[in-house]
Short mmCIF file of C-alpha atoms and ligand atoms in Angstrom, two decimals:
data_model
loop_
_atom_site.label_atom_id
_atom_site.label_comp_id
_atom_site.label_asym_id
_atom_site.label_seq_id
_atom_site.Cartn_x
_atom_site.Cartn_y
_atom_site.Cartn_z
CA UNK A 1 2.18 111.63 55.60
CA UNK A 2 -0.12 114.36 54.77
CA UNK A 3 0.70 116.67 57.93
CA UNK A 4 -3.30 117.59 57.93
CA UNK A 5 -3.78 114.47 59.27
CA UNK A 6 -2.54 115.07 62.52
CA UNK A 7 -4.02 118.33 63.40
CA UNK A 8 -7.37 117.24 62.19
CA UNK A 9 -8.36 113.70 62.79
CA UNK A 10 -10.85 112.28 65.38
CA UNK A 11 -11.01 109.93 67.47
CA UNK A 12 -8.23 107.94 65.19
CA UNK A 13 -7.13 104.18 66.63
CA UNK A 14 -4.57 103.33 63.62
CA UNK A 15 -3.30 106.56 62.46
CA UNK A 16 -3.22 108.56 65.80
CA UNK A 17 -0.40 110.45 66.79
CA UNK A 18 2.32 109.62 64.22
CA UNK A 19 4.52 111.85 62.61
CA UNK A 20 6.51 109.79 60.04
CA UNK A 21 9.40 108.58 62.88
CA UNK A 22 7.52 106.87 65.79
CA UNK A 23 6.65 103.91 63.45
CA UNK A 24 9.45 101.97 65.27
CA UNK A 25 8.85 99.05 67.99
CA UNK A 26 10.12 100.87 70.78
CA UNK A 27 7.40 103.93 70.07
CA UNK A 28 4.41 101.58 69.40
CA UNK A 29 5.35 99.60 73.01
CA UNK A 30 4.87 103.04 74.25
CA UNK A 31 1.81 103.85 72.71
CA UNK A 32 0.30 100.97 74.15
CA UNK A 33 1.09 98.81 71.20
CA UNK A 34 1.78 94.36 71.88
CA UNK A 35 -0.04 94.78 74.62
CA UNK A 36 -3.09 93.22 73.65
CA UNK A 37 -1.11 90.12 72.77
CA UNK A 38 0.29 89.96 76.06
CA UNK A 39 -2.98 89.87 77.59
CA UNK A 40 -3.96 87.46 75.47
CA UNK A 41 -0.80 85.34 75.74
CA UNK A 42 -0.51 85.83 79.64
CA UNK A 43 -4.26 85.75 80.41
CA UNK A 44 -4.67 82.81 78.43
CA UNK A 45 -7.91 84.20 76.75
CA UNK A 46 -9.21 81.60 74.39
CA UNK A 47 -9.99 82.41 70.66
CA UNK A 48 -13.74 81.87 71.13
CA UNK A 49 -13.51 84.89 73.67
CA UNK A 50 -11.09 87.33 71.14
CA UNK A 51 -13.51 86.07 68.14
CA UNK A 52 -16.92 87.02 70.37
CA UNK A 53 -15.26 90.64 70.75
CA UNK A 54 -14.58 91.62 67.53
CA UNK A 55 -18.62 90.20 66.60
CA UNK A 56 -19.51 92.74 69.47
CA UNK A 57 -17.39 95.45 67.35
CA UNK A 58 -18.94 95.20 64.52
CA UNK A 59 -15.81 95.32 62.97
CA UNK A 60 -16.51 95.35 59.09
CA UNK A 61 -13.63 94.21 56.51
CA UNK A 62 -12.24 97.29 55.18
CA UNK A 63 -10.77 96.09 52.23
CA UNK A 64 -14.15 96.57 50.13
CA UNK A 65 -16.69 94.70 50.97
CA UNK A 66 -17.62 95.58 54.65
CA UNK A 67 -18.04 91.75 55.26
CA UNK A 68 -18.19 91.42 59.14
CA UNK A 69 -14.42 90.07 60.61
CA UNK A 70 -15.57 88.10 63.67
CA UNK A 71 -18.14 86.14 61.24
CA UNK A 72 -15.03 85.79 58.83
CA UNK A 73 -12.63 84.36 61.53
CA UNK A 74 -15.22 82.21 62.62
CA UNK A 75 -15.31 80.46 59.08
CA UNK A 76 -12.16 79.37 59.70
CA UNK A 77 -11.66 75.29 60.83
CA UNK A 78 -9.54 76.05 63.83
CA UNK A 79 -9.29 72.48 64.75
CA UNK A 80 -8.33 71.54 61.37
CA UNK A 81 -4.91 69.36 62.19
CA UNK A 82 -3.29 70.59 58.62
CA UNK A 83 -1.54 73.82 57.79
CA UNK A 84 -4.12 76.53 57.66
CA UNK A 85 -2.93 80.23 56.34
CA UNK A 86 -3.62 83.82 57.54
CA UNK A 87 -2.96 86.73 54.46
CA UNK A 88 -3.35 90.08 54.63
CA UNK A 89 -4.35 92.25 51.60
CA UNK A 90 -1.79 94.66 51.25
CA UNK A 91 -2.32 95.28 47.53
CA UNK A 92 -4.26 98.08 47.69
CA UNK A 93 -4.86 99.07 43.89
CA UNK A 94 -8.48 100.66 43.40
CA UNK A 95 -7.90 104.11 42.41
CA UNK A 96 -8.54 106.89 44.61
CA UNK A 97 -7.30 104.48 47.34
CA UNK A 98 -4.46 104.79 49.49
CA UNK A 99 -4.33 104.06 53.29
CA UNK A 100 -2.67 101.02 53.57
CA UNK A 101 0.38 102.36 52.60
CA UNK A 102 -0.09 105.14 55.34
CA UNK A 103 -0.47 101.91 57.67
CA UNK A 104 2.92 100.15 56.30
CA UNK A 105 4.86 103.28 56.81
CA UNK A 106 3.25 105.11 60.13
CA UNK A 107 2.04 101.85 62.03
CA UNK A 108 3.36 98.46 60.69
CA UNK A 109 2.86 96.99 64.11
CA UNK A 110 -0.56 97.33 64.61
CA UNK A 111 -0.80 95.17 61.30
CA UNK A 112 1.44 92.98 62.70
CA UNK A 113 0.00 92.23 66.33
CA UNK A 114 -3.25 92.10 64.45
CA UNK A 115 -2.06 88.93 62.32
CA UNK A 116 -0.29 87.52 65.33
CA UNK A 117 -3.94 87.84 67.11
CA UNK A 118 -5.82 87.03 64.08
CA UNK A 119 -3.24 83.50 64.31
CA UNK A 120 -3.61 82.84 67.56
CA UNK A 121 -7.70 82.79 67.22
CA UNK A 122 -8.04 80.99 63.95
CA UNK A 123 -5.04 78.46 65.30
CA UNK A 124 -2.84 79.63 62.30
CA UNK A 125 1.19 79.08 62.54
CA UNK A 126 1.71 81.06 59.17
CA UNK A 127 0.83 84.23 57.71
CA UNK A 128 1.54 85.91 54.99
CA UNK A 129 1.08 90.24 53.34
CA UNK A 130 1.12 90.55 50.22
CA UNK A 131 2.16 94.63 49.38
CA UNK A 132 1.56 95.52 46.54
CA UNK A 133 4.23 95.64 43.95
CA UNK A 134 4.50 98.98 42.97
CA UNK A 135 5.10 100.25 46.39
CA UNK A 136 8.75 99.74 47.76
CA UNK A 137 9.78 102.15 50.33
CA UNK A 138 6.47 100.34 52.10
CA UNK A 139 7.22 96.97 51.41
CA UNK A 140 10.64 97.62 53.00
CA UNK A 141 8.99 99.15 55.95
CA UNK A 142 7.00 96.50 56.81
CA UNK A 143 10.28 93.84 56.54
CA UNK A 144 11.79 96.42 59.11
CA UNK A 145 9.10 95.93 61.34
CA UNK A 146 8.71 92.56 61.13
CA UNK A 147 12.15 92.38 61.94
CA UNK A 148 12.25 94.02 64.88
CA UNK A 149 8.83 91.94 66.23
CA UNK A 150 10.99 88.74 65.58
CA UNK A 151 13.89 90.03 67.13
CA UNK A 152 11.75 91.23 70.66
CA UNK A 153 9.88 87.56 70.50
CA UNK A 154 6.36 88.30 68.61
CA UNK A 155 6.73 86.61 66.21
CA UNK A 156 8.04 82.87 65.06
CA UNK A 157 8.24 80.07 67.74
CA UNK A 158 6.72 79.78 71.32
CA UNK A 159 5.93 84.11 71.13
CA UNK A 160 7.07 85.04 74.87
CA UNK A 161 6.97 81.24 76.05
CA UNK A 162 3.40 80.64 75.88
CA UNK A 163 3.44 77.86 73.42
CA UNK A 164 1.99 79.65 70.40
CA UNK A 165 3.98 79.67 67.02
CA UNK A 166 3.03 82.42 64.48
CA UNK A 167 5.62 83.19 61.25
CA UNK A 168 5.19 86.18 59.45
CA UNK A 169 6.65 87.07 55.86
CA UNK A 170 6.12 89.73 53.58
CA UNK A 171 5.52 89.18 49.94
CA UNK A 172 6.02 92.11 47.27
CA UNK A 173 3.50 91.59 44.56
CA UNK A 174 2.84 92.02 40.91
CA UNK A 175 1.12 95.46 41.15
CA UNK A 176 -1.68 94.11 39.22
CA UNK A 177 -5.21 95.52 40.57
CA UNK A 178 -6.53 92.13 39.95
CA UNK A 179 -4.21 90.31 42.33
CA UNK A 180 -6.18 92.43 45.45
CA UNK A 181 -9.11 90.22 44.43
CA UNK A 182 -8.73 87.40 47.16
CA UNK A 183 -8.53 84.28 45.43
CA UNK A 184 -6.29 86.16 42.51
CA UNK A 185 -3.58 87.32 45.00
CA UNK A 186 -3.74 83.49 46.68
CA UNK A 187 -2.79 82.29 43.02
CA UNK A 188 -0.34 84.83 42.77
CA UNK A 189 1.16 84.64 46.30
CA UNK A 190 1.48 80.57 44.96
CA UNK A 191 3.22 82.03 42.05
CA UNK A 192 1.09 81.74 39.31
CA UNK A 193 -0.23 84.15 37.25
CA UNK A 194 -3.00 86.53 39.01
CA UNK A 195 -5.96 84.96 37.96
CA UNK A 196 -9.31 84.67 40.23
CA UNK A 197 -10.73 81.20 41.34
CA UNK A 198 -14.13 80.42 41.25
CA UNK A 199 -15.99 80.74 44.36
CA UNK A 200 -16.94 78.53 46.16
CA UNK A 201 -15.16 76.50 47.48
CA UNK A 202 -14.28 79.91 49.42
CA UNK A 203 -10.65 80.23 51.05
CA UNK A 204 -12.07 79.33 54.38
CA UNK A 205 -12.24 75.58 53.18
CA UNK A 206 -10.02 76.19 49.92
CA UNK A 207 -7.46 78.81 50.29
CA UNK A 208 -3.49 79.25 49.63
CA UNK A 209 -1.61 75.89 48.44
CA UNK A 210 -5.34 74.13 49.01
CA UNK A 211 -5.37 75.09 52.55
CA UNK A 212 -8.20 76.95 54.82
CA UNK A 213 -7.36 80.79 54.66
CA UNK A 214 -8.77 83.88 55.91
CA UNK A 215 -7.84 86.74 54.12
CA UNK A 216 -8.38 90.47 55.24
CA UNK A 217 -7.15 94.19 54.12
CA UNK A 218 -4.68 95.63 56.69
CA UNK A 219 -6.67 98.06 57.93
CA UNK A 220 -9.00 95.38 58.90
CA UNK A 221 -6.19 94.06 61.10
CA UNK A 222 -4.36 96.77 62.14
CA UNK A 223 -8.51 97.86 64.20
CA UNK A 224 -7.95 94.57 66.07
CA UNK A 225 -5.28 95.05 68.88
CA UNK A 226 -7.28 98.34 69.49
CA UNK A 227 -10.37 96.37 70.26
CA UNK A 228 -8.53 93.55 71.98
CA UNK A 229 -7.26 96.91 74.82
CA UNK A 230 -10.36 98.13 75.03
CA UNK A 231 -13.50 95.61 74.04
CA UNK A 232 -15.44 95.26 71.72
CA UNK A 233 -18.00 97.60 73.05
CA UNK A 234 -16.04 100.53 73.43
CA UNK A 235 -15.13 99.43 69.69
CA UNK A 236 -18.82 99.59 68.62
CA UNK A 237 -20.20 103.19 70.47
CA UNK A 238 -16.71 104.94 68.27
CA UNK A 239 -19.01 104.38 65.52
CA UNK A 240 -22.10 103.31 64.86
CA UNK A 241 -24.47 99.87 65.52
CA UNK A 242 -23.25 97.20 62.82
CA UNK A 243 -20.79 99.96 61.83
CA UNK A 244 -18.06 99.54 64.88
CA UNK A 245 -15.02 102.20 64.95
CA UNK A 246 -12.77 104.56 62.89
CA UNK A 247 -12.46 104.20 59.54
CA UNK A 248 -9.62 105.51 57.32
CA UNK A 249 -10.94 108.03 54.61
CA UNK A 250 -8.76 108.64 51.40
CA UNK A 251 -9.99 111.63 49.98
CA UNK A 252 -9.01 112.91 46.95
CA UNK A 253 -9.62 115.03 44.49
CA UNK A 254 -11.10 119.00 44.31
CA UNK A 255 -11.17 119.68 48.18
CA UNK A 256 -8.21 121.51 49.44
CA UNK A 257 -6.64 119.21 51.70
CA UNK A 258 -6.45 115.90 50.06
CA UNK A 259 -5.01 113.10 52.25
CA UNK A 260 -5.92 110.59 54.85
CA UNK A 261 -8.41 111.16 57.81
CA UNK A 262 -9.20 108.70 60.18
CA UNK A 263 -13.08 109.82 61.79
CA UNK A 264 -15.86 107.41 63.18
CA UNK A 265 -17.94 105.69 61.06
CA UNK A 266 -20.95 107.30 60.82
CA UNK A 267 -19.82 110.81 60.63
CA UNK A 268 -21.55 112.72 57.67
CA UNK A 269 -19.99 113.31 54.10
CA UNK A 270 -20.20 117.39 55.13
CA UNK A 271 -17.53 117.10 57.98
CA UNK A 272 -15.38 114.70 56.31
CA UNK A 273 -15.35 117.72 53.35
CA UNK A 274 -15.46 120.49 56.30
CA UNK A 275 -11.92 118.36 57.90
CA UNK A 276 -10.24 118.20 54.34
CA UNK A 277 -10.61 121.94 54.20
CA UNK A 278 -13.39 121.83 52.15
CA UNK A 279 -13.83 122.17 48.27
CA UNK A 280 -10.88 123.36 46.77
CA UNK A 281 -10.65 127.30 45.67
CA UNK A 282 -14.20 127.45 46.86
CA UNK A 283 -15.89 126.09 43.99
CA UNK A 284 -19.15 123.90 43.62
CA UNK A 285 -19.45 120.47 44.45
CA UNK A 286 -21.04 118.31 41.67
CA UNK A 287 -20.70 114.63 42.86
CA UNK A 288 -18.85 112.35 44.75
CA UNK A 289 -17.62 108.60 44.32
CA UNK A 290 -17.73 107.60 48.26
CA UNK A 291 -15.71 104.12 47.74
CA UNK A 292 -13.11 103.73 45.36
CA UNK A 293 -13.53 103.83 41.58
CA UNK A 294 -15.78 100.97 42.05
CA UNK A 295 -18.77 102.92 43.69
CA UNK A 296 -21.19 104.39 42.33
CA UNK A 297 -21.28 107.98 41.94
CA UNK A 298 -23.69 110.27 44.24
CA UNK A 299 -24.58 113.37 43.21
CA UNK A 300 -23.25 116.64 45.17
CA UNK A 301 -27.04 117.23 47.24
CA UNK A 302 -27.69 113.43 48.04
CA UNK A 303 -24.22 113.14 49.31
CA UNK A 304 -24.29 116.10 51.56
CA UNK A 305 -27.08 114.76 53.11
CA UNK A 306 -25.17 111.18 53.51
CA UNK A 307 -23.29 109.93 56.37
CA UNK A 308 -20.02 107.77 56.24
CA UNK A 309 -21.09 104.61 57.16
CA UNK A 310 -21.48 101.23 55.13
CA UNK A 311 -25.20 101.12 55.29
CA UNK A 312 -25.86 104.96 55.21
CA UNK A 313 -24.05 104.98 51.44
CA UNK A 314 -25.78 101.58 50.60
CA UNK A 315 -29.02 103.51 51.07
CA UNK A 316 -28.14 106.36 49.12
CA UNK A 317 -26.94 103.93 46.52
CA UNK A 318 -23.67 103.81 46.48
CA UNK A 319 -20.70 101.35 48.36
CA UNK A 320 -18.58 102.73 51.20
CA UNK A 321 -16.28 100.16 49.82
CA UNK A 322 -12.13 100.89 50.67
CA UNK A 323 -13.08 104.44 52.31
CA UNK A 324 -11.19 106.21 48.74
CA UNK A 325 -13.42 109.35 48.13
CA UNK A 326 -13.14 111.25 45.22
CA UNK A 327 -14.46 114.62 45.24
CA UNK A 328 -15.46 116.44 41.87
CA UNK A 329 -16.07 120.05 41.25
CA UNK A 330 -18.73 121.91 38.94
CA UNK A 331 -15.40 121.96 36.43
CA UNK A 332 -15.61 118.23 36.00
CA UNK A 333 -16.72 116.82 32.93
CA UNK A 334 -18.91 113.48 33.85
CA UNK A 335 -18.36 111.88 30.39
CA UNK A 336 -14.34 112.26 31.09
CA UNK A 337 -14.61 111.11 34.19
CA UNK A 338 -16.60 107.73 33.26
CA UNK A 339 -13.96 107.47 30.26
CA UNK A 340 -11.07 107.54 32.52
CA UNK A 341 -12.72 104.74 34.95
CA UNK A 342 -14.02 102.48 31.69
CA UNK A 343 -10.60 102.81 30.44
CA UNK A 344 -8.82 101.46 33.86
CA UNK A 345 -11.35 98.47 33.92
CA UNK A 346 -10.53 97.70 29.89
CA UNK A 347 -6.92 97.34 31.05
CA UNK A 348 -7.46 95.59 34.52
CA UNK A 349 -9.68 92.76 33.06
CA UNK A 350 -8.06 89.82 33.61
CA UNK A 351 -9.44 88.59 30.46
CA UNK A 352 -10.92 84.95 31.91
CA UNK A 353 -14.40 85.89 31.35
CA UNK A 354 -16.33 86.85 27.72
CA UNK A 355 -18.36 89.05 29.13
CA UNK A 356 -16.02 91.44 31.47
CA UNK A 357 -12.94 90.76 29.15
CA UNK A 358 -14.93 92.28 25.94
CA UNK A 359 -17.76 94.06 27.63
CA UNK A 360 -15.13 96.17 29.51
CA UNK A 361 -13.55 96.80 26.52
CA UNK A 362 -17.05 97.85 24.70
CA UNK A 363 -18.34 100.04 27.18
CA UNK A 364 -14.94 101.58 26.90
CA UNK A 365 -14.97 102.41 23.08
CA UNK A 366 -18.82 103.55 23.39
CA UNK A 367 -18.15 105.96 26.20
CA UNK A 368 -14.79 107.03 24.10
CA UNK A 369 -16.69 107.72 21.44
CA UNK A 370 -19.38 110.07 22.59
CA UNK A 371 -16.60 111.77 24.50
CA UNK A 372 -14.92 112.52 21.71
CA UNK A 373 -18.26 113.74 19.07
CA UNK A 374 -19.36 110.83 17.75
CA UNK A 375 -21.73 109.40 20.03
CA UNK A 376 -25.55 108.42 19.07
CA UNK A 377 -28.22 108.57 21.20
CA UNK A 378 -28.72 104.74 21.34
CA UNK A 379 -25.55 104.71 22.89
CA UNK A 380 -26.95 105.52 26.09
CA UNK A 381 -29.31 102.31 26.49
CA UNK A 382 -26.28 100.34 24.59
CA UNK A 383 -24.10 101.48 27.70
CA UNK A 384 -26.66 100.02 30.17
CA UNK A 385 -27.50 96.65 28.36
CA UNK A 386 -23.25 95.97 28.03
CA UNK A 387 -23.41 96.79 31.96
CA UNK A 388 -26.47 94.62 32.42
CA UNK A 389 -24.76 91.96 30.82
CA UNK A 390 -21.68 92.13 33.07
CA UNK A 391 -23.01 92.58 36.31
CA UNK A 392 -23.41 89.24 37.92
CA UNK A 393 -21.98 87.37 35.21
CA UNK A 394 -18.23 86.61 35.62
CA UNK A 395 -16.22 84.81 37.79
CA UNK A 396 -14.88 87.48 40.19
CA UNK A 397 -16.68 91.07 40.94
CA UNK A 398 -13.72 93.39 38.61
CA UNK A 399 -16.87 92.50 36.16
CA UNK A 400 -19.54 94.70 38.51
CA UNK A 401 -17.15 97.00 39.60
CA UNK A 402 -16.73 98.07 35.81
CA UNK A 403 -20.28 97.77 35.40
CA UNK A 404 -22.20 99.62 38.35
CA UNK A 405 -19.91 103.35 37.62
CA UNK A 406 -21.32 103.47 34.05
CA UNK A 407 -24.61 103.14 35.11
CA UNK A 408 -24.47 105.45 37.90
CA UNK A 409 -23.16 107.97 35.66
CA UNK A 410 -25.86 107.72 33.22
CA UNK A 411 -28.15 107.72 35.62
CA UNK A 412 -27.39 110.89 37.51
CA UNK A 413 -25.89 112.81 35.10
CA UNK A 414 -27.76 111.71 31.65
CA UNK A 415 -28.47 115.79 30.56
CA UNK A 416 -24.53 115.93 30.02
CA UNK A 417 -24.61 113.05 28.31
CA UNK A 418 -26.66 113.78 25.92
CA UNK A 419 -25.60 117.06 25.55
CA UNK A 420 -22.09 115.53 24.30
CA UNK A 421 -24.13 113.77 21.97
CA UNK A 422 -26.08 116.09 20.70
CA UNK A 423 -23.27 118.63 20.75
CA UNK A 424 -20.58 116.44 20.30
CA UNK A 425 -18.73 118.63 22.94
CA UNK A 426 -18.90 118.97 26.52
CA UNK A 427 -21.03 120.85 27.98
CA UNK A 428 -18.73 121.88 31.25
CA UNK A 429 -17.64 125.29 29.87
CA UNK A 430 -14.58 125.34 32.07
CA UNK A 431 -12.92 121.89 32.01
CA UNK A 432 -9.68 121.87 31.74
C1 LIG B 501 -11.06 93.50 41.58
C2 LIG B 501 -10.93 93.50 43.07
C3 LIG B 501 -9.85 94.12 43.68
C4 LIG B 501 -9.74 94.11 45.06
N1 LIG B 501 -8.67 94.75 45.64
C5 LIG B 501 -8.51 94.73 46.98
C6 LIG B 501 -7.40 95.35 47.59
O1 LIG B 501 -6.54 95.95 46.92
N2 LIG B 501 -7.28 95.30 48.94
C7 LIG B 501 -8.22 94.63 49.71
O2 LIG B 501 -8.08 94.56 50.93
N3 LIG B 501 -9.29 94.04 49.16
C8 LIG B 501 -9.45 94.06 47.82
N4 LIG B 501 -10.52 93.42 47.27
C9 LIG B 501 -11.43 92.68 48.17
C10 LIG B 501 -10.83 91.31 48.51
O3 LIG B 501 -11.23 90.39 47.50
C11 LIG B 501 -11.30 90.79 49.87
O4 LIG B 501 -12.70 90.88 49.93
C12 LIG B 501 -10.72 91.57 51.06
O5 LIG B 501 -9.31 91.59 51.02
C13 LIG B 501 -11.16 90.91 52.35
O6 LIG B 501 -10.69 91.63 53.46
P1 LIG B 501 -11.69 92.34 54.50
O7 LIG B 501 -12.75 91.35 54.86
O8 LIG B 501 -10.82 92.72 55.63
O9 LIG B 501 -12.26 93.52 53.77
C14 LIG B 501 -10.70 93.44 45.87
C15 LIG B 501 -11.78 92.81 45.25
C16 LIG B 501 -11.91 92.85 43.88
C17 LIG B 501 -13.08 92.17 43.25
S1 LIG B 502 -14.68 89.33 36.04
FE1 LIG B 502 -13.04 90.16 34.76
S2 LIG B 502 -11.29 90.30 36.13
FE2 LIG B 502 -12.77 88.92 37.13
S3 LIG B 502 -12.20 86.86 36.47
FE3 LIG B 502 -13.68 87.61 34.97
S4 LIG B 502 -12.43 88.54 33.33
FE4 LIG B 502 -11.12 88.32 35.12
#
């Protein structure tokens, strides 16, 4: 774990105090940890009460999409007599993004007693996390874990003799950034090839095997025994109204300490860059991406005047998305930087759908070739319409994510653009 962390976080409630050794059960018992199970277990607090808390949270998915969890869980058909699922989305593969892999190694069983929570309210007996495949030292932390739950009673049958049944397995994925798209890791986690579903029927009604699902990121779950301790309110005034808690920052990039940072949502951009030690050999900052490669980029002025929060980025135009921020210096050459992302969503398209499969692949060679001295100006407004003809037309959103960066890019930064063009070199004088 970057050691930064520890000296500088605020306020954390997933990451706090760990050092790379206290993941085990014994040191999350002492840190407070199953506790908010036993309450629930030995209190006998119903699911409408745990699901009303986490609505008074304003706990927001943090897996991308910031779609409020106690609305999610109340999707769910607890009565439903059949076998109903609970998956968490471990696969993590958006670039610039990597906190749940800080949560499988440092703090597996807050992700665990979340699911066994996140069971017991939805009236789920099995649950599954899928890790993404390219991790392994992760994967097998998390089976160590889980061991050790099963082995003190948390999990499998009649937890601490109240009754309730919850099984937990891990499942090591394909490492495809595709399968984190919900409905393409349920086809994969059936063991089929990663491919999204069309929605709806959403997995509430139509989820794993056929079966009502609710799927959510781990750091989504891991918040939850947290706000089970100490309520929902307390949950809520961390952060901000409709913008409840912590949230795990991966920053990245030119700042000097690049890692993750666990602050209150709500907290401006400057701080976050202030706690990471700030831009990196003191140069310029020249823009931002605030979410994962999927966001839009900000420029450096708007940004510093932006706070960390899902609706403070929506307004300045951007998604707050995973929490990956990647921070780019005056050095940074925009027309690179779009190339690299086009190029990732060329080779992520699944391929189902004409226009992300070849639109991806278009916007890929047109940016590639005013990178590289051939561009015309009509390439610009040829980026845009391929975009425009993407965004909201394909079966999953891999389409928009490839879609919204290219406009962004243009948008903000369309002087270096056509300076390539008309140059046909960049006009960064520094990039290396
Ligand atoms: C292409 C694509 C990739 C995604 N990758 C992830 C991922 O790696 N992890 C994740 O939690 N959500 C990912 N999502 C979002 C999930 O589909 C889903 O919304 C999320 O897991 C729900 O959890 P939450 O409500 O806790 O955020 C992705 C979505 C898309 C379209
Ligand atoms: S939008 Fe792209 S990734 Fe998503 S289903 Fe269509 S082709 Fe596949």
């Amino acid at each position: 774990m970057n050691t930064s962390l520890h000296d500088r976080h605020i306020e954390p409630q997933i990451l706090a105090g760990l050092n790379g050794d206290n993941w085990h059960l014994a040191d999350y018992v002492k840190r407070g940890g199953y506790d908010a199970l036993k309450k629930i277990l030995n209190d006998k607090i119903t699911p409408e009460f745990i699901i009303a808390e986490l609505k008074v949270s304003a706990l927001r998915g943090r897996g991308g999409a910031g779609f409020p969890t106690g609305l999610k869980w109340s999707f769910m058909p607890r009565l439903f007599p059949g076998q109903k699922y609970l998956v968490c989305n471990s696969d993590e593969g958006e670039p610039g993004t990597f906190k749940d892999r800080d949560i499988l190694r440092y703090n597996p069983h807050a992700l665990i007693e979340g699911m066994i929570i996140g069971g017991y309210a939805m009236g789920i007996s099995v649950g599954y996390n899928y890790i993404h495949g390219e991790i392994w030292a992760e994967y097998e932390r998390f089976e160590e874990a889980l061991e050790e739950a099963r082995a003190a009673g948390f999990v499998g049958q009649n937890i601490l003799g109240s009754g309730f049944s919850f099984e937990l397995h891990a499942f090591h994925g394909y490492g495809a950034y595709i399968c984190g798209e919900e409905t393409a890791l349920l086809e994969s986690l059936e063991g089929k090839k990663g491919l999204p579903r069309f929605k709806p029927p959403f997995p509430a009604s139509y989820g794993l095997y056929g079966k009502p699902t609710t799927i959510n990121n781990s750091e989504t779950f891991s918040a939850v025994p947290w706000i089970i301790r100490n309520g929902g309110e307390a949950f809520l005034k961390v952060g901000k109204p409709n913008n409840g808690g912590t949230k795990i920052f991966s920053i990245s990039g030119d700042v000097t300490y690049p890692g993750n940072y666990e602050i209150p949502l709500g907290t401006p951009f400057a701080k976050l860059l202030e706690i990471a030690g700030g831009m990196r050999d003191g140069k310029k900052l020249k823009a931002v991406i605030p979410g994962g490669s999927s966001a839009p980029v900000i420029p450096a002025e708007a940004m510093m005047a932006t706070n960390m929060d899902y609706d403070a980025i929506a307004k300045a135009g951007s998604m707050l998305g995973s929490g990956a921020v990647i921070v780019m210096d005056e050095t940074r050459c925009m027309v690179k930087s779009l190339l690299r992302l086009s190029y990732f969503y060329f080779e992520e398209s699944c391929g189902q759908c004409t226009p992300c499969r070849e639109g991806t692949g278009w916007m890929y060679r047109v940016v590639h070739r005013i990178e590289h001295g051939q561009g015309r100006m009509e390439d610009l407004d040829l980026l845009n319409s391929v975009a425009d003809n993407i965004q909201g037309r394909t079966i999953c959103a891999l389409g928009d994510a490839a879609a919204m960066p290219v406009r962004a890019f243009i948008k903000h930064f369309h002087d270096e653009f056509v300076y390539h063009v008309e140059h046909k070199h960049c006009l960064v004088p520094t990039y290396v």
